[in-house]
PDB file of C-alpha atoms in Angstrom:
ATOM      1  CA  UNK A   8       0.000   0.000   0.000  1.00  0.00           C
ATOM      2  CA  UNK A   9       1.525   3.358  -1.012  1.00  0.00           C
ATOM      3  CA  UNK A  10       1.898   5.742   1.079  1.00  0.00           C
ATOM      4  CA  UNK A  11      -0.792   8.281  -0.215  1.00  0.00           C
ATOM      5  CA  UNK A  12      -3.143   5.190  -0.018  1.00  0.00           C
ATOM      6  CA  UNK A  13      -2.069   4.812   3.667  1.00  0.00           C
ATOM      7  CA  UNK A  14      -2.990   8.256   4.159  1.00  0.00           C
ATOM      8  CA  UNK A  15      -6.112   8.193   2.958  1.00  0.00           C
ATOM      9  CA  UNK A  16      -6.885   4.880   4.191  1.00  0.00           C
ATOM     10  CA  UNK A  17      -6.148   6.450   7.935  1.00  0.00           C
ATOM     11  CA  UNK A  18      -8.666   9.372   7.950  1.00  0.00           C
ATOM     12  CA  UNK A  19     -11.059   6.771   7.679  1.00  0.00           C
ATOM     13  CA  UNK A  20     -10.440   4.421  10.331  1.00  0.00           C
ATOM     14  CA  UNK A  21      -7.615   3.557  12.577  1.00  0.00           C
ATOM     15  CA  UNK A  22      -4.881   1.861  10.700  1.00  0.00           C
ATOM     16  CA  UNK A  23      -2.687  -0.665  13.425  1.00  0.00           C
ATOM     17  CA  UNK A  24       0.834  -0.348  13.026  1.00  0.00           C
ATOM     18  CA  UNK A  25       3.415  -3.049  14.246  1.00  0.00           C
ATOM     19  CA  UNK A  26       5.355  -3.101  17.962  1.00  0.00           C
ATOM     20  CA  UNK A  27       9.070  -3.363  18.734  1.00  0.00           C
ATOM     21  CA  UNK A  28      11.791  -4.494  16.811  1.00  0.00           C
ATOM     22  CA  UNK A  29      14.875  -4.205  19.073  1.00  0.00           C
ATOM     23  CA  UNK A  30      13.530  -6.153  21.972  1.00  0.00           C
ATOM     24  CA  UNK A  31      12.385  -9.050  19.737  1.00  0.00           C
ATOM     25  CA  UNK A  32      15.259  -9.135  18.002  1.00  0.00           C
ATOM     26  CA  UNK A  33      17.027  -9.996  21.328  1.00  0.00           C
ATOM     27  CA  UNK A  34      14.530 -12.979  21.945  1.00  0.00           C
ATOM     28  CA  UNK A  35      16.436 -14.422  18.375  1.00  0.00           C
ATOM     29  CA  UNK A  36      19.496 -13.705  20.090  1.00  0.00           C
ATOM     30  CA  UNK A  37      20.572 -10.045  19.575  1.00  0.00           C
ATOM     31  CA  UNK A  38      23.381  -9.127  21.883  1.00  0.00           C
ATOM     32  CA  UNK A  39      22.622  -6.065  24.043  1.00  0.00           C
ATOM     33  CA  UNK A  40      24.369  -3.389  22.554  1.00  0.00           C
ATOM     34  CA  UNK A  41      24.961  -5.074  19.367  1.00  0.00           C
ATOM     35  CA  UNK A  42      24.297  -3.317  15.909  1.00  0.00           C
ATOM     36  CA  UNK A  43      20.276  -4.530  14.758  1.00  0.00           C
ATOM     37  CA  UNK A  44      20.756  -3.090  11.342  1.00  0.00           C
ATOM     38  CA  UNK A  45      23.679  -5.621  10.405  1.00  0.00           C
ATOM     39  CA  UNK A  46      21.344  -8.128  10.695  1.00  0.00           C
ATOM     40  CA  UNK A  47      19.432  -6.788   7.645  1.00  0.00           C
ATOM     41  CA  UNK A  48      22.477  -8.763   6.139  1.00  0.00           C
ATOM     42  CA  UNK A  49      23.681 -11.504   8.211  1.00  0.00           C
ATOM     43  CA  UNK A  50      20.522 -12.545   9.462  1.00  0.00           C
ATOM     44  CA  UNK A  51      17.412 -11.582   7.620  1.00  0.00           C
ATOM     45  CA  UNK A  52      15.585 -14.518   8.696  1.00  0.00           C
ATOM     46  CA  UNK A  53      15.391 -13.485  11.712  1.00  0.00           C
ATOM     47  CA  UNK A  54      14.038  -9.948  10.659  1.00  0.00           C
ATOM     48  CA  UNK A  55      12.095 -11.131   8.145  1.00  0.00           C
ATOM     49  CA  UNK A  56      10.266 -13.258  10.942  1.00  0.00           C
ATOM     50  CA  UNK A  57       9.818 -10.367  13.253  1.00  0.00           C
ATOM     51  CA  UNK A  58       8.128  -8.550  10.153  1.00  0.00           C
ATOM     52  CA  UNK A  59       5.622 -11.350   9.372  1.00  0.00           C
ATOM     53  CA  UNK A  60       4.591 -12.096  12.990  1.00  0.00           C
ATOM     54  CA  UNK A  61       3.242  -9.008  13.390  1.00  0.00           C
ATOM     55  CA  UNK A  62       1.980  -8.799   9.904  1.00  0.00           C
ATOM     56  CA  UNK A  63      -0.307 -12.276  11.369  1.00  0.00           C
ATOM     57  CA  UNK A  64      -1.036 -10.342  14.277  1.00  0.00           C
ATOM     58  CA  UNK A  65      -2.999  -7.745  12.586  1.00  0.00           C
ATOM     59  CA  UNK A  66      -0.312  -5.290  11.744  1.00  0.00           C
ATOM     60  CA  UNK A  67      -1.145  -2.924   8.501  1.00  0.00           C
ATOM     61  CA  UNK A  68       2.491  -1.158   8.568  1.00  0.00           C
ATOM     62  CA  UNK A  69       5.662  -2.684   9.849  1.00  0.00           C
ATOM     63  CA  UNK A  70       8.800  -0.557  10.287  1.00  0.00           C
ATOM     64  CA  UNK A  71      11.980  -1.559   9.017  1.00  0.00           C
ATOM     65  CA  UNK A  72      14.499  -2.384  11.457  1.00  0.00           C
ATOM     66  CA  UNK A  73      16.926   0.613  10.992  1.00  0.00           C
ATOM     67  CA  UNK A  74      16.005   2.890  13.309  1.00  0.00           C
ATOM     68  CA  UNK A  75      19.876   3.056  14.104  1.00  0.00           C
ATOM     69  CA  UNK A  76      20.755   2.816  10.356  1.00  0.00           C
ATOM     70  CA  UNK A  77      21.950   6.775   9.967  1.00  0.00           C
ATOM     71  CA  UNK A  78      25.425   7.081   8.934  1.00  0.00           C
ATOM     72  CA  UNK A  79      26.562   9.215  12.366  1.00  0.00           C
ATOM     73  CA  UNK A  80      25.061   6.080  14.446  1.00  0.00           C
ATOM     74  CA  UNK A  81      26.393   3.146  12.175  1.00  0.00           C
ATOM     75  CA  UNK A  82      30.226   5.131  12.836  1.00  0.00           C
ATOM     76  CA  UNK A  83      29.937   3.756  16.362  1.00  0.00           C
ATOM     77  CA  UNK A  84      30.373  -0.188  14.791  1.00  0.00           C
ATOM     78  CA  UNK A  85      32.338   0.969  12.184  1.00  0.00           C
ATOM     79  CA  UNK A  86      29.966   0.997   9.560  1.00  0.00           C
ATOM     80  CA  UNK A  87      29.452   4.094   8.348  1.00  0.00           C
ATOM     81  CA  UNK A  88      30.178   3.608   4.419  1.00  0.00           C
ATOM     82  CA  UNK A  89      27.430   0.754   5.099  1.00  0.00           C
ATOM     83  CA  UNK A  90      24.688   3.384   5.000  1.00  0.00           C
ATOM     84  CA  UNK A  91      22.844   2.889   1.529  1.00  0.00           C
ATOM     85  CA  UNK A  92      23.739  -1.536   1.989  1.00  0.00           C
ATOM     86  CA  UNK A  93      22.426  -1.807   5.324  1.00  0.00           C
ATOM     87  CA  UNK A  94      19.058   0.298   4.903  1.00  0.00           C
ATOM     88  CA  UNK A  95      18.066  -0.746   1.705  1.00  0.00           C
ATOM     89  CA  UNK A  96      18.485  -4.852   2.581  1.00  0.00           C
ATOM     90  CA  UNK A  97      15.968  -3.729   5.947  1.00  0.00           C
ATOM     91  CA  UNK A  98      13.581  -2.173   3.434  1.00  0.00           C
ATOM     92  CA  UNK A  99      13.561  -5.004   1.259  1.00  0.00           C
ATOM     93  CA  UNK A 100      12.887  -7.371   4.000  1.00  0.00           C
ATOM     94  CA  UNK A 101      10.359  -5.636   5.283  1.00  0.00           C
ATOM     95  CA  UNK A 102       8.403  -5.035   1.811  1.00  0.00           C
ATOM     96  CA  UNK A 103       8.354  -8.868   1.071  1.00  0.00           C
ATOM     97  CA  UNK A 104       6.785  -9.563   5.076  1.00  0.00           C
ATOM     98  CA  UNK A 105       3.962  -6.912   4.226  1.00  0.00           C
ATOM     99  CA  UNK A 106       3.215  -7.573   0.488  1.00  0.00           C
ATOM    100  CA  UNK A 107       2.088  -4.813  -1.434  1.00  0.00           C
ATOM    101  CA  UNK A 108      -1.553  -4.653   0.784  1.00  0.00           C
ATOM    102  CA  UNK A 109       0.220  -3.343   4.125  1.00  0.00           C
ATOM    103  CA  UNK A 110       2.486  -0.427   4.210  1.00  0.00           C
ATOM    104  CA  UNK A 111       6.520  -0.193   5.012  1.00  0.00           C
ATOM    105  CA  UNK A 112       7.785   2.459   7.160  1.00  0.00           C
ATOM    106  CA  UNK A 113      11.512   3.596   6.554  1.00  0.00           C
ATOM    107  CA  UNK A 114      12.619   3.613  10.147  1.00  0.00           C
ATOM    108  CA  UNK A 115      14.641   7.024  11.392  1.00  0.00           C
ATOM    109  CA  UNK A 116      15.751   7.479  14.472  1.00  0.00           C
ATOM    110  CA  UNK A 117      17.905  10.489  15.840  1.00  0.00           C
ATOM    111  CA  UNK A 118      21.475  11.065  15.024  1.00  0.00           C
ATOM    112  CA  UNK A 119      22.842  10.734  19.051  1.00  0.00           C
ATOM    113  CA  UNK A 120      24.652  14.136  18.497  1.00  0.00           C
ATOM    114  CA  UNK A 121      23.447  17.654  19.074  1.00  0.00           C
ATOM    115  CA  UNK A 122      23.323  20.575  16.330  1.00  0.00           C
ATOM    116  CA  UNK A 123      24.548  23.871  16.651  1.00  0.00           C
ATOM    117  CA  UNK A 124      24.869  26.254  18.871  1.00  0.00           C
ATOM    118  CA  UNK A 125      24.628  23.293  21.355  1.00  0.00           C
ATOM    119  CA  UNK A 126      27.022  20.892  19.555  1.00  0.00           C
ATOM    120  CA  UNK A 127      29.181  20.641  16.382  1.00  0.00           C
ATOM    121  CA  UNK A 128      26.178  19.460  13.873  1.00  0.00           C
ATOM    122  CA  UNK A 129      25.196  21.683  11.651  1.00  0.00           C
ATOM    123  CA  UNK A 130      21.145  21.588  10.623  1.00  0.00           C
ATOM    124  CA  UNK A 131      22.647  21.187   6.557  1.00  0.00           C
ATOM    125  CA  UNK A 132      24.811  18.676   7.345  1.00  0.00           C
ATOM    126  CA  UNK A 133      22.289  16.381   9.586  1.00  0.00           C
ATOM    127  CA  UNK A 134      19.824  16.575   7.076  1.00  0.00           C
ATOM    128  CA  UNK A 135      21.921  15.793   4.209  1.00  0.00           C
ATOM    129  CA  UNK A 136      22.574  12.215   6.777  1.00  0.00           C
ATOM    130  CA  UNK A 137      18.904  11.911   7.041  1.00  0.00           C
ATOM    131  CA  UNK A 138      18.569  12.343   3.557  1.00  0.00           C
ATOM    132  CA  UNK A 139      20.944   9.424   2.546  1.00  0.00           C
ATOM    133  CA  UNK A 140      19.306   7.062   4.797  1.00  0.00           C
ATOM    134  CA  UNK A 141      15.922   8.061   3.867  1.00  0.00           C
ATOM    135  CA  UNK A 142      16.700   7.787  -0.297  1.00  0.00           C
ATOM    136  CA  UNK A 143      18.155   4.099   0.886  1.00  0.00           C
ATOM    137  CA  UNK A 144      15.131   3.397   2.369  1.00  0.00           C
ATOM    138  CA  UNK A 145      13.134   4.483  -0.415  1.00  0.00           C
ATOM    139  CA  UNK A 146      15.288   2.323  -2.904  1.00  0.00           C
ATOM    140  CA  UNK A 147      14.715  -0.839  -0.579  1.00  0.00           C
ATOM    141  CA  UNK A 148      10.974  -0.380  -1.280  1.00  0.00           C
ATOM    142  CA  UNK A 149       9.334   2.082   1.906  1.00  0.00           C
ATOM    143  CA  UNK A 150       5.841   3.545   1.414  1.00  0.00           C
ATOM    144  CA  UNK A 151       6.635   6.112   4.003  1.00  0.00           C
ATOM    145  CA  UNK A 152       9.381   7.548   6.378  1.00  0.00           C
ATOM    146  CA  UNK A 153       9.286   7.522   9.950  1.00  0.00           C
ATOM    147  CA  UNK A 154      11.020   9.732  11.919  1.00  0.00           C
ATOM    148  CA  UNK A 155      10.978   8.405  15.358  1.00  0.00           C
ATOM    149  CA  UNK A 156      11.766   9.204  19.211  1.00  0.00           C
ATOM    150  CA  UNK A 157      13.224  12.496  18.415  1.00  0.00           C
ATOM    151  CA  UNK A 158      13.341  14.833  21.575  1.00  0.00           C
ATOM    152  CA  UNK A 159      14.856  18.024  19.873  1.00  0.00           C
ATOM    153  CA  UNK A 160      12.801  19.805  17.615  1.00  0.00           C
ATOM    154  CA  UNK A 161      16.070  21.251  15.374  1.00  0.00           C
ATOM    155  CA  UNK A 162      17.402  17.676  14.590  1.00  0.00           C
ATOM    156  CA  UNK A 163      13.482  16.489  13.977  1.00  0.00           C
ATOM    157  CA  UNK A 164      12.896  19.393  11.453  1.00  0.00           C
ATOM    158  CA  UNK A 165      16.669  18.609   9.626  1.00  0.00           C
ATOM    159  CA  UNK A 166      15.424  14.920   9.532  1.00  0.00           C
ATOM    160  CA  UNK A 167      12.024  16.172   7.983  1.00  0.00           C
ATOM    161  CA  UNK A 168      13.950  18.346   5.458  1.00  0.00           C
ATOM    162  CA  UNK A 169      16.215  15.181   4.126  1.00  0.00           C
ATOM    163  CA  UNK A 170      13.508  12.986   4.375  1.00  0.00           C
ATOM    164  CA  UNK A 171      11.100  14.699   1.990  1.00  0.00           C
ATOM    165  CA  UNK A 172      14.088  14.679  -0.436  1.00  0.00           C
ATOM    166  CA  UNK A 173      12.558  11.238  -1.110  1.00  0.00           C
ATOM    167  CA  UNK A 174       9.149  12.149  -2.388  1.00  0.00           C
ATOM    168  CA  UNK A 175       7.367   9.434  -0.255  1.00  0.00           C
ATOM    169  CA  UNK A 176       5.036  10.606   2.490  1.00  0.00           C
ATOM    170  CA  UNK A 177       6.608  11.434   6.272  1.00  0.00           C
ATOM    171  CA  UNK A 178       6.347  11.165   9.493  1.00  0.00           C
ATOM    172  CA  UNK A 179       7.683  12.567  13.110  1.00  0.00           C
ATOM    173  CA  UNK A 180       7.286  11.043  16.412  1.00  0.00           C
ATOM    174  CA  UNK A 181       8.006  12.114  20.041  1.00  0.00           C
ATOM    175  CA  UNK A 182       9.244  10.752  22.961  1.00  0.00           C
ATOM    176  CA  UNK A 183       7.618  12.506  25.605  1.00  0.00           C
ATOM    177  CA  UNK A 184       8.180  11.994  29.560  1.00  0.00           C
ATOM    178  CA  UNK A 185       5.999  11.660  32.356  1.00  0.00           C
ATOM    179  CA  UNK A 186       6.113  15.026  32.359  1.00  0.00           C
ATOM    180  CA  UNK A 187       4.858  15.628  29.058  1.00  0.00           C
ATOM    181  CA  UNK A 188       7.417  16.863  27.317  1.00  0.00           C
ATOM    182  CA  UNK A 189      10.916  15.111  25.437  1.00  0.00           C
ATOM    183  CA  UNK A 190      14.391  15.688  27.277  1.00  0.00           C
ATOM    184  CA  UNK A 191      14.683  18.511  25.265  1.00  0.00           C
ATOM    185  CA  UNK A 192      11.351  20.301  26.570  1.00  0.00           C
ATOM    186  CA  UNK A 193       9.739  20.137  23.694  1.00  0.00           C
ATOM    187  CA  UNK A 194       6.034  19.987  24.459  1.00  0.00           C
ATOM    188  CA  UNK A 195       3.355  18.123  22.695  1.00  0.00           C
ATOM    189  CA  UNK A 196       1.604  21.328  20.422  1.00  0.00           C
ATOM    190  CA  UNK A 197       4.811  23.067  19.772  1.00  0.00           C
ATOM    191  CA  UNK A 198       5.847  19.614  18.225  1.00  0.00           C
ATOM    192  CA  UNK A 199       2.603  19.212  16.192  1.00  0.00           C
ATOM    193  CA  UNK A 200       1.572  22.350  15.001  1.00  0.00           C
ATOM    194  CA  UNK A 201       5.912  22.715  13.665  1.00  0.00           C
ATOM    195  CA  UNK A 202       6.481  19.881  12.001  1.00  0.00           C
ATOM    196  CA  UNK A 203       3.191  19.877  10.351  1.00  0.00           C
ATOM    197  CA  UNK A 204       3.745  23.882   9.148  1.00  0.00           C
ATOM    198  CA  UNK A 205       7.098  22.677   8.133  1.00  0.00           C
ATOM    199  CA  UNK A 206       5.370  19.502   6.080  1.00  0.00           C
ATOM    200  CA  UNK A 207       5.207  16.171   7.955  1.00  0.00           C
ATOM    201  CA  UNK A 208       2.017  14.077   7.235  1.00  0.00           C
ATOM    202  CA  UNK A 209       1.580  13.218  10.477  1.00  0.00           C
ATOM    203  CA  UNK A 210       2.906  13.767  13.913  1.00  0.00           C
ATOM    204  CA  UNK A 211       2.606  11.624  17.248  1.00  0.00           C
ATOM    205  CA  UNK A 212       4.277  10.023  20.351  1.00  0.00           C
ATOM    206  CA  UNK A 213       6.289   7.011  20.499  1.00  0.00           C
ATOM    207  CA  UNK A 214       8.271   5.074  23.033  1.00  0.00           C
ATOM    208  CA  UNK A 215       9.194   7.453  26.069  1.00  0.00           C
ATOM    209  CA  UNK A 216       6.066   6.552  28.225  1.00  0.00           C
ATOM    210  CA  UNK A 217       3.580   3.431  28.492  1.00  0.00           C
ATOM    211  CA  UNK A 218      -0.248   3.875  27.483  1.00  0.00           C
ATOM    212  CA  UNK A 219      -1.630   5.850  29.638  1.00  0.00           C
ATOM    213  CA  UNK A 220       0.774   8.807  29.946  1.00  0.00           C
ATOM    214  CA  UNK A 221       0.697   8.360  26.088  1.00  0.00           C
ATOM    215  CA  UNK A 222      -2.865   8.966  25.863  1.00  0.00           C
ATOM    216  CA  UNK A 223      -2.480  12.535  27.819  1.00  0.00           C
ATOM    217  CA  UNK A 224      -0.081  13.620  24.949  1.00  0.00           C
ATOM    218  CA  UNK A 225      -1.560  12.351  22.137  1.00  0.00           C
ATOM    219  CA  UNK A 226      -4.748  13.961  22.815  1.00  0.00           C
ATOM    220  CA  UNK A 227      -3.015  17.257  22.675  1.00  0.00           C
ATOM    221  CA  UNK A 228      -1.335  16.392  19.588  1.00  0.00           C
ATOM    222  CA  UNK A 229      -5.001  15.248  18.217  1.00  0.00           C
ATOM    223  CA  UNK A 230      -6.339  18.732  19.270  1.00  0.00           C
ATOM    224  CA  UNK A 231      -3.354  20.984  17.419  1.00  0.00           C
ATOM    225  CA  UNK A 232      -3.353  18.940  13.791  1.00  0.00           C
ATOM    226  CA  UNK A 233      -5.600  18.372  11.388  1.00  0.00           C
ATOM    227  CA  UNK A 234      -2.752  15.845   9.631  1.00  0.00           C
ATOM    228  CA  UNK A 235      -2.025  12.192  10.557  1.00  0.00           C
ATOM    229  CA  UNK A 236      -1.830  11.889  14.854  1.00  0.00           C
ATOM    230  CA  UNK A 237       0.212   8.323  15.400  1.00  0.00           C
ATOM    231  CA  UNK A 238       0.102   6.523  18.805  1.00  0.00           C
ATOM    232  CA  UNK A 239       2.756   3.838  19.798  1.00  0.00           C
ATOM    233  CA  UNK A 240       3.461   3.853  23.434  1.00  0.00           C
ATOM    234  CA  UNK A 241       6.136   1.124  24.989  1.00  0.00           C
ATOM    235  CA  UNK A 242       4.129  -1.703  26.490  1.00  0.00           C
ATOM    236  CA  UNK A 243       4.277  -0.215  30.011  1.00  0.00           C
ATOM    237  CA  UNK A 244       7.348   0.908  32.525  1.00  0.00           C
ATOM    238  CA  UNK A 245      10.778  -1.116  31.883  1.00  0.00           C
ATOM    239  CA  UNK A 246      11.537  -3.761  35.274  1.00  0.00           C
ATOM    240  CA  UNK A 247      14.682  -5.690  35.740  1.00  0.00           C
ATOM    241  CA  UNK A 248      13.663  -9.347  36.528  1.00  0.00           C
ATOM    242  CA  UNK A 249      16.306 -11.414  37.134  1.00  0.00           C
ATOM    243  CA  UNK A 250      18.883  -9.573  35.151  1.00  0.00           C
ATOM    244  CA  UNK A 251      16.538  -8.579  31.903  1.00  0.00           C
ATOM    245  CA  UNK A 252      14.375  -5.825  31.411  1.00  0.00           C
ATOM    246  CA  UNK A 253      10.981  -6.445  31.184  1.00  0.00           C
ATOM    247  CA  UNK A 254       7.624  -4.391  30.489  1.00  0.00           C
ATOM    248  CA  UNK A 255       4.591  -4.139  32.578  1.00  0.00           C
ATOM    249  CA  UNK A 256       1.608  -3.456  30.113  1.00  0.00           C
ATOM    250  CA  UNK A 257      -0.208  -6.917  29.656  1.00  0.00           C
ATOM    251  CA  UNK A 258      -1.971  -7.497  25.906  1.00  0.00           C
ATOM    252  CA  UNK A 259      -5.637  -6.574  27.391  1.00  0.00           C
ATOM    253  CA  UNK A 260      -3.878  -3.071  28.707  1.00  0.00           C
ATOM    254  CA  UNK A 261      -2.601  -1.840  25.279  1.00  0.00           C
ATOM    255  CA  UNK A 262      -5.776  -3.220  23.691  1.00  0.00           C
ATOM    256  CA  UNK A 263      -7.567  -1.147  26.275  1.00  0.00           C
ATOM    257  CA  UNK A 264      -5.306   1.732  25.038  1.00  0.00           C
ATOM    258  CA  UNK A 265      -5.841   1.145  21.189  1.00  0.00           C
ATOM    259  CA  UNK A 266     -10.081   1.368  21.389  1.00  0.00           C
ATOM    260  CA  UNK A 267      -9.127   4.821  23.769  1.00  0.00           C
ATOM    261  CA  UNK A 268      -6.801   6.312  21.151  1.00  0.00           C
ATOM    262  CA  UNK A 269      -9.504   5.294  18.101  1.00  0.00           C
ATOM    263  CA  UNK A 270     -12.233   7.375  20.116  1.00  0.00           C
ATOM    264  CA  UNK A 271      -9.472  10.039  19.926  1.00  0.00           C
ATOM    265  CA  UNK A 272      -9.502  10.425  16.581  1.00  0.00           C
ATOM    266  CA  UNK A 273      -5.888   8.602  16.568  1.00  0.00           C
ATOM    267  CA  UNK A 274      -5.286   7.674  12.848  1.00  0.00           C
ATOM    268  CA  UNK A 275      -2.434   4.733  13.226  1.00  0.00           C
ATOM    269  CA  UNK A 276      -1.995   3.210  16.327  1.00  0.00           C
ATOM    270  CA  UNK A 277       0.902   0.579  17.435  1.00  0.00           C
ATOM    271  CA  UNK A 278       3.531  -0.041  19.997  1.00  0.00           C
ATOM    272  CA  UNK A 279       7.118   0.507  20.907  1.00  0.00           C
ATOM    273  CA  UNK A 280       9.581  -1.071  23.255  1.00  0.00           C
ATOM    274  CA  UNK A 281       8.475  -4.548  25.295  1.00  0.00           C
ATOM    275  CA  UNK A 282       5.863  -4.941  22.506  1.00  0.00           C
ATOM    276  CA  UNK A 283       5.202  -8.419  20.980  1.00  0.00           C
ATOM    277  CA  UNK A 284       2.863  -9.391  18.518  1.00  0.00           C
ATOM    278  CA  UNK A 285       0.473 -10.805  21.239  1.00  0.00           C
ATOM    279  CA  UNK A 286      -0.588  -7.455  21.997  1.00  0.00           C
ATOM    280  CA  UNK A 287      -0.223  -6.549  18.816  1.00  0.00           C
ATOM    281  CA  UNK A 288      -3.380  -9.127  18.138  1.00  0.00           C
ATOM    282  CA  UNK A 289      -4.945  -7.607  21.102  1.00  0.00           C
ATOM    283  CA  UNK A 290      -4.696  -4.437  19.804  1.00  0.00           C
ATOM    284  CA  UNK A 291      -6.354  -5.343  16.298  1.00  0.00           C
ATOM    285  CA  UNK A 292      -9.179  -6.930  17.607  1.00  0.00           C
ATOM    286  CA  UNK A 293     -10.154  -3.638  20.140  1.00  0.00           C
ATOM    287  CA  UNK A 294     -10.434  -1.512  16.959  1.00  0.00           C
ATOM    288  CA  UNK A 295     -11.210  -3.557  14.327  1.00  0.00           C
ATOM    289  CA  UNK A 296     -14.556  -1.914  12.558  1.00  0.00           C
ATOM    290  CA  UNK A 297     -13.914   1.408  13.916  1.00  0.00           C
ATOM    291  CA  UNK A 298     -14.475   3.533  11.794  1.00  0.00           C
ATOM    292  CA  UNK A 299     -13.324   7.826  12.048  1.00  0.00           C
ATOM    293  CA  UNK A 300     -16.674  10.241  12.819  1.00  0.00           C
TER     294      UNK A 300
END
């Protein structure tokens, strides 16, 4: 499904996006720490199978698993001339788990440094990074680009800027506290009414928070767009249990926050760290039929 399609298909009813990537990777045996994105490469089974279980779940977009995939973060494992290689194999993994019916998201996450005046990146330069990534993921076969977790809304806008390089649809989302805003102290309108002015489909809240701290933010969001509003808390609080960290939101508690966010207007809905794609199937059966108005 195109992007424009996905759109268009999400004013109408609430479209269910996919859950983590990063924490089920680590269930195939992902080190802690370790680079996901090389997997694209030297294990795409294992991706590929993370794609298509939540596809069976219910799951009408699944993100490709390079959130990390920008050439500033793959310098950490040495594998920054890996950019276009590494983001273009996730894409292409991704499109063949979700067929051309569901929708691929290019996964974007933030570069890890700060721009000018409070560190050494300029806004040209970062978004010329975004840009490469993003055209990668575009080549590998994404519907859409998603800009995710950002906290600072400089970096998010020079992300916007490279990503619309592409031509494919975008779009931004938060991490906001318990507090309601991101680390930055960005707060929830600032961040919607912005990015929209400056041409992102759709804005939202991911990861950050669990569902119900989610739900205070995204209803501000909801009240300051008329664009796209996406919703995908992490499946509760983080807990260390014996040595591994763990999430607290059972599947009946994020279904519970999937039918609230549909009576929000919420246009795609889906989850972020501690997910699986049993609440993923929770959440698809709370909204399916809903439709918008």
């Amino acid at each position: 499904m195109t992007g424009e399609a996905l759109i268009q298909l999400a004013k109408t009813r609430p479209v269910l996006s996919d859950g983590a990537m990063g924490t089920m990777l680590q269930e195939y045996g992902l080190n802690a720490g370790a680079c996901p994105e090389i997997w694209n490469v030297e294990k795409p089974e294992a991706v590929r199978a993370v794609h298509a279980a939540y596809i069976e779940a219910g799951s009408r977009i699944t993100s490709t698993n390079t959130f990390g995939g920008s050439r500033l973060k793959l310098a950490a494992y040495g594998l920054a001339d890996r950019v276009a290689e590494l983001n273009s194999a996730g894409a292409n993994i991704a499109r063949e788990a979700a067929g051309a019916e569901n929708s691929v998201a290019g996964s974007i996450g933030p570069t890890g440094e700060f721009l000018e005046p409070l560190g050494d990146l300029s806004f040209d330069t970062a978004a010329d990074v975004f840009a490469e990534q993003s055209e990668a993921l575009a080549s590998g076969g994404a519907d859409v680009i998603l800009l995710e977790t950002f906290s600072d809304l400089q970096e998010a806008k020079a992300a916007l800027a490279g990503a619309l390089r592409t031509g494919l649809p975008v779009f931004c989302t938060f991490a906001f506290d318990t507090g309601g805003r991101t680390m930055m102290g960005l707060d929830p309108v600032k961040a919607a009414v912005e990015m929209s002015k400056a041409g992102a489909s759709g804005v939202g809240a991911n990861c950050g928070v669990g569902p119900d701290q989610t739900l205070e933010v995204i209803s501000q969001i909801r009240n300051a767009t008329l664009g796209i509003v996406i919703a995908q808390p992490n499946a509760g609080l983080p807990r260390i249990v014996e040595g591994r960290t763990t999430y607290d939101s059972t599947p009946e508690e994020m279904a519970e926050f999937a039918a609230k966010s549909a009576r929000l207007g919420v246009n795609i809905i889906g989850a972020c760290c501690g997910s699986t794609p049993q609440h993923i199937r929770a959440m698809a059966a709370a909204i399916e039929g809903f439709h918008a108005g």
